[in-house]
Short mmCIF file of C-alpha atoms and ligand atoms in Angstrom, two decimals:
data_model
loop_
_atom_site.label_atom_id
_atom_site.label_comp_id
_atom_site.label_asym_id
_atom_site.label_seq_id
_atom_site.Cartn_x
_atom_site.Cartn_y
_atom_site.Cartn_z
CA MET A 96 150.02 84.41 23.00
CA ILE A 97 150.54 86.11 19.63
CA PRO A 98 148.20 89.09 19.06
CA ASP A 99 145.80 89.10 16.11
CA ARG A 100 147.44 90.51 13.00
CA SER A 101 147.31 94.27 12.67
CA LYS A 102 144.56 94.96 10.13
CA ILE A 103 146.12 98.32 9.23
CA GLU A 104 149.64 96.97 8.66
CA ASN A 105 148.24 93.96 6.83
CA PHE A 106 146.22 96.19 4.51
CA PHE A 107 149.18 98.49 3.78
CA GLY A 108 151.46 95.47 3.36
CA GLN A 109 149.17 94.10 0.66
CA HIS A 110 148.62 97.29 -1.34
CA GLU A 111 150.93 100.18 -0.43
CA PHE A 112 153.71 99.54 -2.91
CA ASP A 113 151.47 98.39 -5.77
CA VAL A 114 149.58 101.64 -6.31
CA ASP A 115 150.57 104.98 -7.84
CA TYR A 116 148.99 107.01 -5.04
CA VAL A 117 148.67 106.27 -1.34
CA ALA A 118 145.95 108.73 -0.42
CA CYS A 119 145.45 107.40 3.10
CA ALA A 120 148.98 107.57 4.54
CA SER A 121 149.37 108.72 8.12
CA ASP A 122 152.75 110.35 7.59
CA VAL A 123 154.00 113.44 5.80
CA ASP A 124 156.15 113.05 2.65
CA GLY A 125 159.58 111.97 3.82
CA CYS A 126 162.22 114.64 4.08
CA SER A 127 165.39 113.69 2.12
CA LEU A 128 168.68 112.96 3.87
CA ARG A 129 170.29 115.84 1.96
CA GLU A 130 167.57 118.27 3.03
CA LEU A 131 167.93 117.19 6.64
CA LEU A 132 171.72 117.38 6.73
CA ASP A 133 171.52 120.90 5.34
CA LEU A 134 169.65 121.83 8.51
CA ALA A 135 172.30 120.44 10.87
CA ASP A 136 174.06 122.72 13.32
CA GLU A 137 177.82 122.42 13.76
CA GLU A 138 177.69 120.07 16.75
CA SER A 139 175.20 117.61 15.30
CA LEU A 140 176.92 117.63 11.89
CA ALA A 141 180.20 116.71 13.62
CA LEU A 142 178.39 113.90 15.47
CA TRP A 143 177.01 112.66 12.15
CA GLU A 144 180.34 112.77 10.32
CA GLY A 145 182.25 111.12 13.15
CA LEU A 146 179.56 108.60 13.99
CA GLU A 147 180.70 105.16 15.12
CA LEU A 148 178.22 102.46 14.26
CA GLY A 149 178.24 100.60 17.54
CA TYR A 150 175.42 99.99 20.00
CA THR A 151 173.90 103.11 21.48
CA GLU A 152 172.63 103.89 24.97
CA THR A 153 169.48 101.92 25.81
CA THR A 154 167.59 104.98 26.98
CA GLY A 155 168.75 107.02 23.98
CA HIS A 156 171.60 109.40 23.18
CA PRO A 157 171.75 112.04 25.97
CA LEU A 158 171.62 114.92 23.48
CA LEU A 159 168.65 113.36 21.74
CA ARG A 160 166.81 112.91 25.04
CA GLU A 161 167.57 116.54 25.84
CA ALA A 162 166.18 117.63 22.44
CA ILE A 163 163.05 115.51 22.96
CA ALA A 164 162.56 116.98 26.43
CA GLY A 165 162.38 120.35 24.64
CA GLU A 166 158.83 119.31 23.72
CA TYR A 167 157.82 119.33 27.39
CA THR A 168 157.79 121.74 30.28
CA LYS A 169 158.02 119.54 33.40
CA THR A 170 159.41 116.37 31.88
CA GLY A 171 163.20 116.28 31.60
CA PRO A 172 165.74 114.27 29.59
CA ASP A 173 165.92 111.61 32.31
CA ASN A 174 162.19 111.04 31.92
CA VAL A 175 162.56 110.22 28.23
CA THR A 176 163.13 106.75 26.76
CA VAL A 177 164.00 106.64 23.07
CA CYS A 178 162.46 103.75 21.12
CA GLY A 179 164.22 102.45 17.99
CA GLY A 180 160.96 100.96 16.71
CA GLY A 181 159.03 104.22 16.56
CA ALA A 182 155.89 105.08 18.49
CA ALA A 183 154.71 101.58 17.65
CA GLU A 184 157.44 100.22 19.92
CA ALA A 185 156.67 102.76 22.66
CA LEU A 186 153.03 101.62 22.67
CA PHE A 187 154.08 97.97 22.67
CA LEU A 188 156.39 98.53 25.65
CA LEU A 189 153.72 100.44 27.56
CA THR A 190 151.00 97.89 26.88
CA ASN A 191 153.27 95.09 28.07
CA ALA A 192 154.42 97.11 31.08
CA LEU A 193 150.90 98.01 32.15
CA LEU A 194 148.75 95.00 31.34
CA GLY A 195 148.73 91.36 32.36
CA PRO A 196 146.19 88.60 33.01
CA GLY A 197 143.06 89.95 34.71
CA ASP A 198 143.94 93.61 34.06
CA HIS A 199 141.70 95.99 32.18
CA ALA A 200 142.26 99.00 29.92
CA VAL A 201 140.03 101.62 28.35
CA VAL A 202 140.82 102.80 24.83
CA VAL A 203 139.23 105.41 22.56
CA ALA A 204 137.75 103.94 19.41
CA PRO A 205 138.40 103.92 16.56
CA ALA A 206 142.10 103.64 17.32
CA PHE A 207 145.50 102.97 15.87
CA GLU A 208 145.92 99.30 16.65
CA SER A 209 147.95 98.52 19.66
CA VAL A 210 146.35 98.06 23.01
CA HIS A 211 143.13 96.52 21.72
CA ARG A 212 145.05 93.85 19.81
CA ILE A 213 148.01 93.37 22.20
CA GLY A 214 146.03 93.69 25.47
CA PRO A 215 143.91 90.57 24.96
CA ALA A 216 147.02 88.60 23.95
CA LEU A 217 148.45 89.54 27.37
CA GLY A 218 145.34 88.21 29.10
CA ALA A 219 143.86 91.69 29.71
CA SER A 220 140.42 92.91 28.73
CA VAL A 221 139.88 96.14 26.83
CA THR A 222 136.82 98.39 26.76
CA PRO A 223 136.57 100.66 23.71
CA VAL A 224 134.99 104.07 24.27
CA PRO A 225 133.74 105.28 20.90
CA LEU A 226 134.19 108.84 19.73
CA ASP A 227 130.83 110.09 18.52
CA PRO A 228 130.69 111.30 14.88
CA GLY A 229 127.41 113.08 15.67
CA GLN A 230 129.28 115.18 18.25
CA GLY A 231 132.30 116.06 16.09
CA TRP A 232 134.09 112.91 17.34
CA ARG A 233 134.06 114.28 20.87
CA LEU A 234 135.42 112.13 23.69
CA ASP A 235 132.65 111.42 26.20
CA LEU A 236 134.35 111.65 29.60
CA ASP A 237 131.33 110.15 31.34
CA ALA A 238 131.66 107.12 29.09
CA VAL A 239 135.34 106.83 30.10
CA ARG A 240 134.32 107.10 33.77
CA ARG A 241 131.65 104.42 33.34
CA ALA A 242 134.15 102.10 31.64
CA LEU A 243 136.56 102.17 34.58
CA ARG A 244 136.70 99.07 36.79
CA PRO A 245 138.73 98.09 39.86
CA ALA A 246 141.05 96.15 37.52
CA THR A 247 141.58 99.14 35.17
CA ARG A 248 145.28 99.95 34.86
CA ALA A 249 145.28 102.44 32.01
CA VAL A 250 143.27 104.66 29.69
CA PHE A 251 144.76 104.92 26.19
CA VAL A 252 143.95 108.05 24.19
CA ASN A 253 145.30 109.61 21.01
CA PHE A 254 144.86 113.31 20.15
CA PRO A 255 145.07 114.74 17.52
CA HIS A 256 143.29 111.56 16.54
CA ASN A 257 143.91 108.92 13.91
CA PRO A 258 141.69 108.55 11.86
CA THR A 259 139.10 111.27 12.69
CA GLY A 260 141.25 114.35 13.37
CA ALA A 261 139.46 114.83 16.71
CA LEU A 262 140.96 117.17 19.26
CA PRO A 263 139.49 117.88 22.70
CA THR A 264 139.61 121.31 24.26
CA ARG A 265 142.32 121.94 26.81
CA ALA A 266 139.71 121.83 29.59
CA GLU A 267 138.39 118.46 28.38
CA PHE A 268 141.93 117.06 28.21
CA GLU A 269 142.75 118.32 31.68
CA ASP A 270 139.54 116.73 32.98
CA LEU A 271 140.59 113.43 31.43
CA LEU A 272 143.98 113.60 33.15
CA ALA A 273 142.28 114.52 36.44
CA LEU A 274 139.95 111.54 36.02
CA GLY A 275 142.94 109.24 35.51
CA ALA A 276 144.71 110.63 38.58
CA GLU A 277 141.56 110.34 40.70
CA ALA A 278 141.00 106.73 39.61
CA GLY A 279 144.69 105.83 40.06
CA VAL A 280 145.06 104.72 36.44
CA VAL A 281 147.78 105.67 33.99
CA VAL A 282 146.69 107.84 31.07
CA VAL A 283 148.71 106.78 28.03
CA SER A 284 148.53 109.71 25.65
CA ASP A 285 149.59 108.98 22.09
CA GLU A 286 150.64 112.43 20.89
CA VAL A 287 152.26 111.50 17.59
CA TYR A 288 150.26 114.14 15.67
CA ARG A 289 150.97 116.88 18.21
CA HIS A 290 152.14 120.16 16.59
CA LEU A 291 149.96 119.45 13.56
CA GLU A 292 147.02 121.47 14.87
CA PHE A 293 145.58 123.90 12.30
CA ASP A 294 145.49 126.57 14.97
CA PRO A 295 148.65 126.35 17.12
CA GLU A 296 146.64 127.90 19.97
CA THR A 297 144.76 124.62 20.24
CA THR A 298 147.89 122.50 20.86
CA LEU A 299 147.21 120.55 24.02
CA PRO A 300 149.69 120.42 26.87
CA ALA A 301 151.51 117.09 26.96
CA ALA A 302 149.92 114.53 29.28
CA CYS A 303 153.31 113.85 30.92
CA ASP A 304 153.47 117.51 31.98
CA LEU A 305 149.90 117.58 33.29
CA ASP A 306 150.16 114.49 35.50
CA GLU A 307 153.24 112.74 36.82
CA ARG A 308 151.72 109.27 36.43
CA ALA A 309 150.72 109.86 32.80
CA VAL A 310 152.87 109.08 29.78
CA SER A 311 153.20 110.85 26.44
CA VAL A 312 154.23 109.03 23.27
CA GLY A 313 155.95 110.91 20.45
CA VAL A 314 157.63 110.08 17.16
CA MET A 315 159.68 111.52 14.30
CA SER A 316 157.28 110.14 11.67
CA LYS A 317 154.48 112.67 11.57
CA ALA A 318 155.18 116.34 12.38
CA TYR A 319 158.84 115.90 11.33
CA GLY A 320 158.25 113.88 8.15
CA LEU A 321 160.90 111.30 9.10
CA ALA A 322 159.06 107.99 9.40
CA GLY A 323 162.03 106.11 7.95
CA LEU A 324 164.15 106.88 11.00
CA ARG A 325 161.83 104.73 13.13
CA VAL A 326 162.61 106.84 16.18
CA GLY A 327 159.87 107.32 18.75
CA TRP A 328 159.83 107.84 22.50
CA LEU A 329 157.90 107.67 25.70
CA ALA A 330 158.09 110.47 28.24
CA THR A 331 156.89 110.19 31.81
CA ARG A 332 157.83 111.11 35.36
CA ASN A 333 156.34 107.78 36.48
CA GLN A 334 159.58 105.96 37.32
CA ALA A 335 157.92 102.60 38.04
CA LEU A 336 156.42 102.68 34.56
CA VAL A 337 159.74 103.68 33.00
CA ASP A 338 161.47 100.74 34.74
CA ALA A 339 158.81 98.29 33.56
CA ALA A 340 158.87 99.61 29.97
CA ARG A 341 162.68 99.48 29.88
CA ALA A 342 162.61 95.87 31.08
CA VAL A 343 160.44 94.99 28.07
CA LYS A 344 162.72 97.00 25.79
CA ASP A 345 165.61 94.68 26.67
CA TYR A 346 163.76 92.18 24.51
CA THR A 347 162.69 94.42 21.63
CA THR A 348 165.15 96.87 20.07
CA VAL A 349 167.52 97.26 23.08
CA CYS A 350 168.72 100.55 21.61
CA ALA A 351 167.88 102.76 18.64
CA SER A 352 169.90 102.83 15.41
CA ALA A 353 172.93 105.12 15.82
CA PRO A 354 172.40 107.02 12.51
CA SER A 355 168.71 107.48 13.23
CA GLU A 356 169.45 108.96 16.63
CA ILE A 357 171.77 111.63 15.23
CA LEU A 358 169.42 112.41 12.34
CA SER A 359 166.58 112.78 14.87
CA LEU A 360 168.74 115.14 16.90
CA ILE A 361 169.37 117.25 13.81
CA ALA A 362 165.64 117.29 13.06
CA LEU A 363 164.55 118.21 16.57
CA ARG A 364 167.03 121.07 16.63
CA ALA A 365 165.49 122.25 13.35
CA ARG A 366 162.01 121.69 14.79
CA GLU A 367 160.44 124.90 13.54
CA HIS A 368 161.59 124.44 9.96
CA LEU A 369 160.43 120.85 9.70
CA VAL A 370 157.10 121.32 11.45
CA ALA A 371 156.41 124.34 9.22
CA ARG A 372 157.15 122.15 6.17
CA SER A 373 154.65 119.51 7.35
CA ARG A 374 152.01 122.08 8.22
CA ARG A 375 152.39 123.69 4.80
CA ILE A 376 151.84 120.38 2.99
CA ILE A 377 148.81 119.57 5.16
CA ARG A 378 147.28 123.04 4.82
CA GLU A 379 147.56 123.00 1.04
CA ASN A 380 146.06 119.52 0.86
CA LEU A 381 143.23 120.52 3.15
CA THR A 382 142.24 123.22 0.66
CA HIS A 383 142.22 120.67 -2.19
CA VAL A 384 140.29 118.15 -0.13
CA GLU A 385 137.67 120.72 0.92
CA SER A 386 137.08 121.69 -2.68
CA PHE A 387 137.00 118.03 -3.81
CA PHE A 388 134.40 117.02 -1.24
CA GLY A 389 132.44 120.20 -1.97
CA GLN A 390 132.20 119.11 -5.60
CA HIS A 391 131.22 115.55 -4.66
CA ALA A 392 128.84 116.21 -1.81
CA ASP A 393 126.39 113.66 -3.23
CA ALA A 394 129.01 110.90 -2.96
CA PHE A 395 130.78 111.71 0.33
CA ALA A 396 129.91 113.22 3.70
CA TRP A 397 132.97 115.20 4.75
CA GLU A 398 133.68 116.81 8.06
CA PRO A 399 137.06 118.54 8.24
CA PRO A 400 139.46 117.26 10.89
CA ARG A 401 140.10 119.58 13.84
CA ALA A 402 143.80 118.77 13.90
CA GLY A 403 146.39 116.38 12.59
CA MET A 404 146.58 115.12 9.05
CA LEU A 405 143.81 112.57 8.67
CA GLY A 406 140.14 112.72 7.75
CA PHE A 407 137.45 110.06 7.96
CA PRO A 408 134.72 110.79 5.40
CA GLN A 409 131.70 108.62 4.80
CA LEU A 410 130.86 107.14 1.42
CA LEU A 411 127.22 107.96 0.66
CA LEU A 412 126.95 105.90 -2.51
CA PRO A 413 125.10 102.60 -2.23
CA VAL A 414 128.33 100.64 -2.41
CA PRO A 415 130.19 98.93 0.45
CA VAL A 416 133.31 100.99 1.12
CA GLU A 417 135.46 97.85 0.88
CA ASP A 418 134.32 97.35 -2.75
CA PHE A 419 134.79 101.04 -3.50
CA VAL A 420 138.33 101.00 -2.15
CA ARG A 421 139.25 97.79 -3.93
CA GLU A 422 137.88 98.96 -7.29
CA LEU A 423 139.50 102.37 -6.91
CA ALA A 424 142.88 100.74 -6.34
CA ARG A 425 142.41 98.45 -9.35
CA GLU A 426 141.02 101.07 -11.74
CA GLN A 427 142.88 104.20 -10.71
CA SER A 428 145.81 102.92 -8.63
CA VAL A 429 144.79 105.08 -5.66
CA LEU A 430 144.72 103.64 -2.16
CA LEU A 431 142.20 104.60 0.55
CA LEU A 432 141.84 102.83 3.89
CA PRO A 433 138.40 101.32 4.63
CA ASP A 434 136.94 101.64 8.14
CA SER A 435 136.86 97.86 8.58
CA VAL A 436 140.56 97.98 9.54
CA PHE A 437 139.39 100.07 12.51
CA ASP A 438 136.74 97.44 13.32
CA MET A 439 134.02 99.79 12.07
CA ALA A 440 131.23 99.34 9.52
CA ASP A 441 130.09 102.90 8.89
CA ASN A 442 131.08 103.05 5.20
CA ARG A 443 133.94 105.41 6.00
CA PHE A 444 137.49 105.57 4.75
CA ARG A 445 140.63 107.33 5.91
CA ILE A 446 142.21 110.02 3.78
CA GLY A 447 145.71 111.35 4.52
CA LEU A 448 146.73 114.98 4.02
CA GLY A 449 150.48 114.48 4.24
CA ARG A 450 151.44 113.64 0.64
CA THR A 451 152.08 116.29 -1.99
CA SER A 452 150.68 113.87 -4.57
CA LEU A 453 147.22 114.10 -2.99
CA PRO A 454 145.73 116.57 -5.54
CA ASP A 455 146.58 114.14 -8.37
CA ALA A 456 145.09 111.27 -6.39
CA LEU A 457 141.92 113.34 -5.86
CA ASP A 458 141.65 113.89 -9.63
CA ARG A 459 141.69 110.15 -10.11
CA ILE A 460 139.14 109.56 -7.35
CA GLY A 461 136.93 112.20 -9.01
CA GLU A 462 137.26 110.43 -12.37
CA PHE A 463 136.40 107.12 -10.75
CA VAL A 464 133.36 108.53 -9.01
CA GLY A 465 132.21 110.16 -12.24
CA HIS A 466 132.65 107.19 -14.56
CA ARG A 467 132.61 103.97 -12.65
CA VAL A 468 130.42 104.23 -9.64
CA GLY A 469 127.28 103.59 -11.66
CA SER A 470 128.56 100.15 -12.51
CA LEU A 471 129.41 99.41 -8.85
CA ALA A 472 125.98 100.34 -7.53
C1 LIG B 151 148.06 107.20 16.50
C2 LIG B 151 149.32 106.51 16.09
N1 LIG B 151 150.16 106.07 17.03
C3 LIG B 151 151.31 105.46 16.73
C4 LIG B 151 151.68 105.27 15.42
C5 LIG B 151 152.98 104.58 15.11
O1 LIG B 151 153.88 105.44 14.52
P1 LIG B 151 155.21 104.82 13.90
O2 LIG B 151 154.76 103.86 12.85
O3 LIG B 151 155.93 105.94 13.31
O4 LIG B 151 155.91 104.12 14.97
C6 LIG B 151 150.84 105.71 14.40
C7 LIG B 151 151.17 105.48 12.98
O5 LIG B 151 150.39 105.66 12.10
C8 LIG B 151 149.63 106.35 14.75
O6 LIG B 151 148.77 106.80 13.83
#
């Protein structure tokens, strides 16, 4: 069965390239090829210049898997599978590997679409566990425990979180992993915004290091600013899960693109430089956003994210957020993402802190709020 269309992708597909400013993007401004190649060490530059454009290894280039394993402490290169379709592919493989008819999964909500759209198409049922805005979007572990059933195969989480910027404490995250281990379910931890914590001390350990059944999903799109490479991965010491995911992969991308693999290798070897670049962009935007929402406190309720690069403010004006977003795009050519794409109706929208054009977009939103909202109300 074909899953329901992705509301997020559908929304971006309709509007993203028609507006001047995408103020809700979940990636950091793309790094240029020139900028990236300037960071290459001798070995990876030679690999790039001598690259043959044939098929690559299904599990990923050995040097790339080694560089990815550098993100982990107990999870080695052999535990890494590179995905040529980004983290989106990794999540697709894992959902297919873990869920079938009669199975059950628990997923934090709101969530990047994957398991809650693909799971039902596979004949599985999915229980969302909402993060509570009244509690700083905290994950309620008791609610996760209550959602577990004998048929539960996996708990899908994502921290730092899209779209709320939620981040549990290390103790809470460890408790979640312990709960998964105790219940015999796989914790699928989508860690694509890892390393984008505002305080590096709050970076969580990777799930794949905390528990050998758990799996961590990573990508080049967010902390590295290289979404166009479409390189993601899954990392786990759970060999049965690796085998099942790789069987599905035979029917998706088979292997990653050869140029993207070498460019990812270059980027991961220049990890500190690229992550610092992303953090700088996000930090500067956070200052602008704080001041913007401070000036417009009558129109928006803003709670700063704890980590990552996304915020999820609430529109306080007596206007449905869908109308607000549509009019804003038409009048000011600025795109925000309404909460309906996350199956919510709380008059919220997602704002992204990864684009250097955000301050200009905020000026336009401010103008719109000042001049046009009266006519919308
Ligand atoms: C939480 C989360 N997981 C996975 C993805 C997929 O990342 P990519 O499109 O780079 O594969 C995204 C993208 O926005 C995301 O926000």
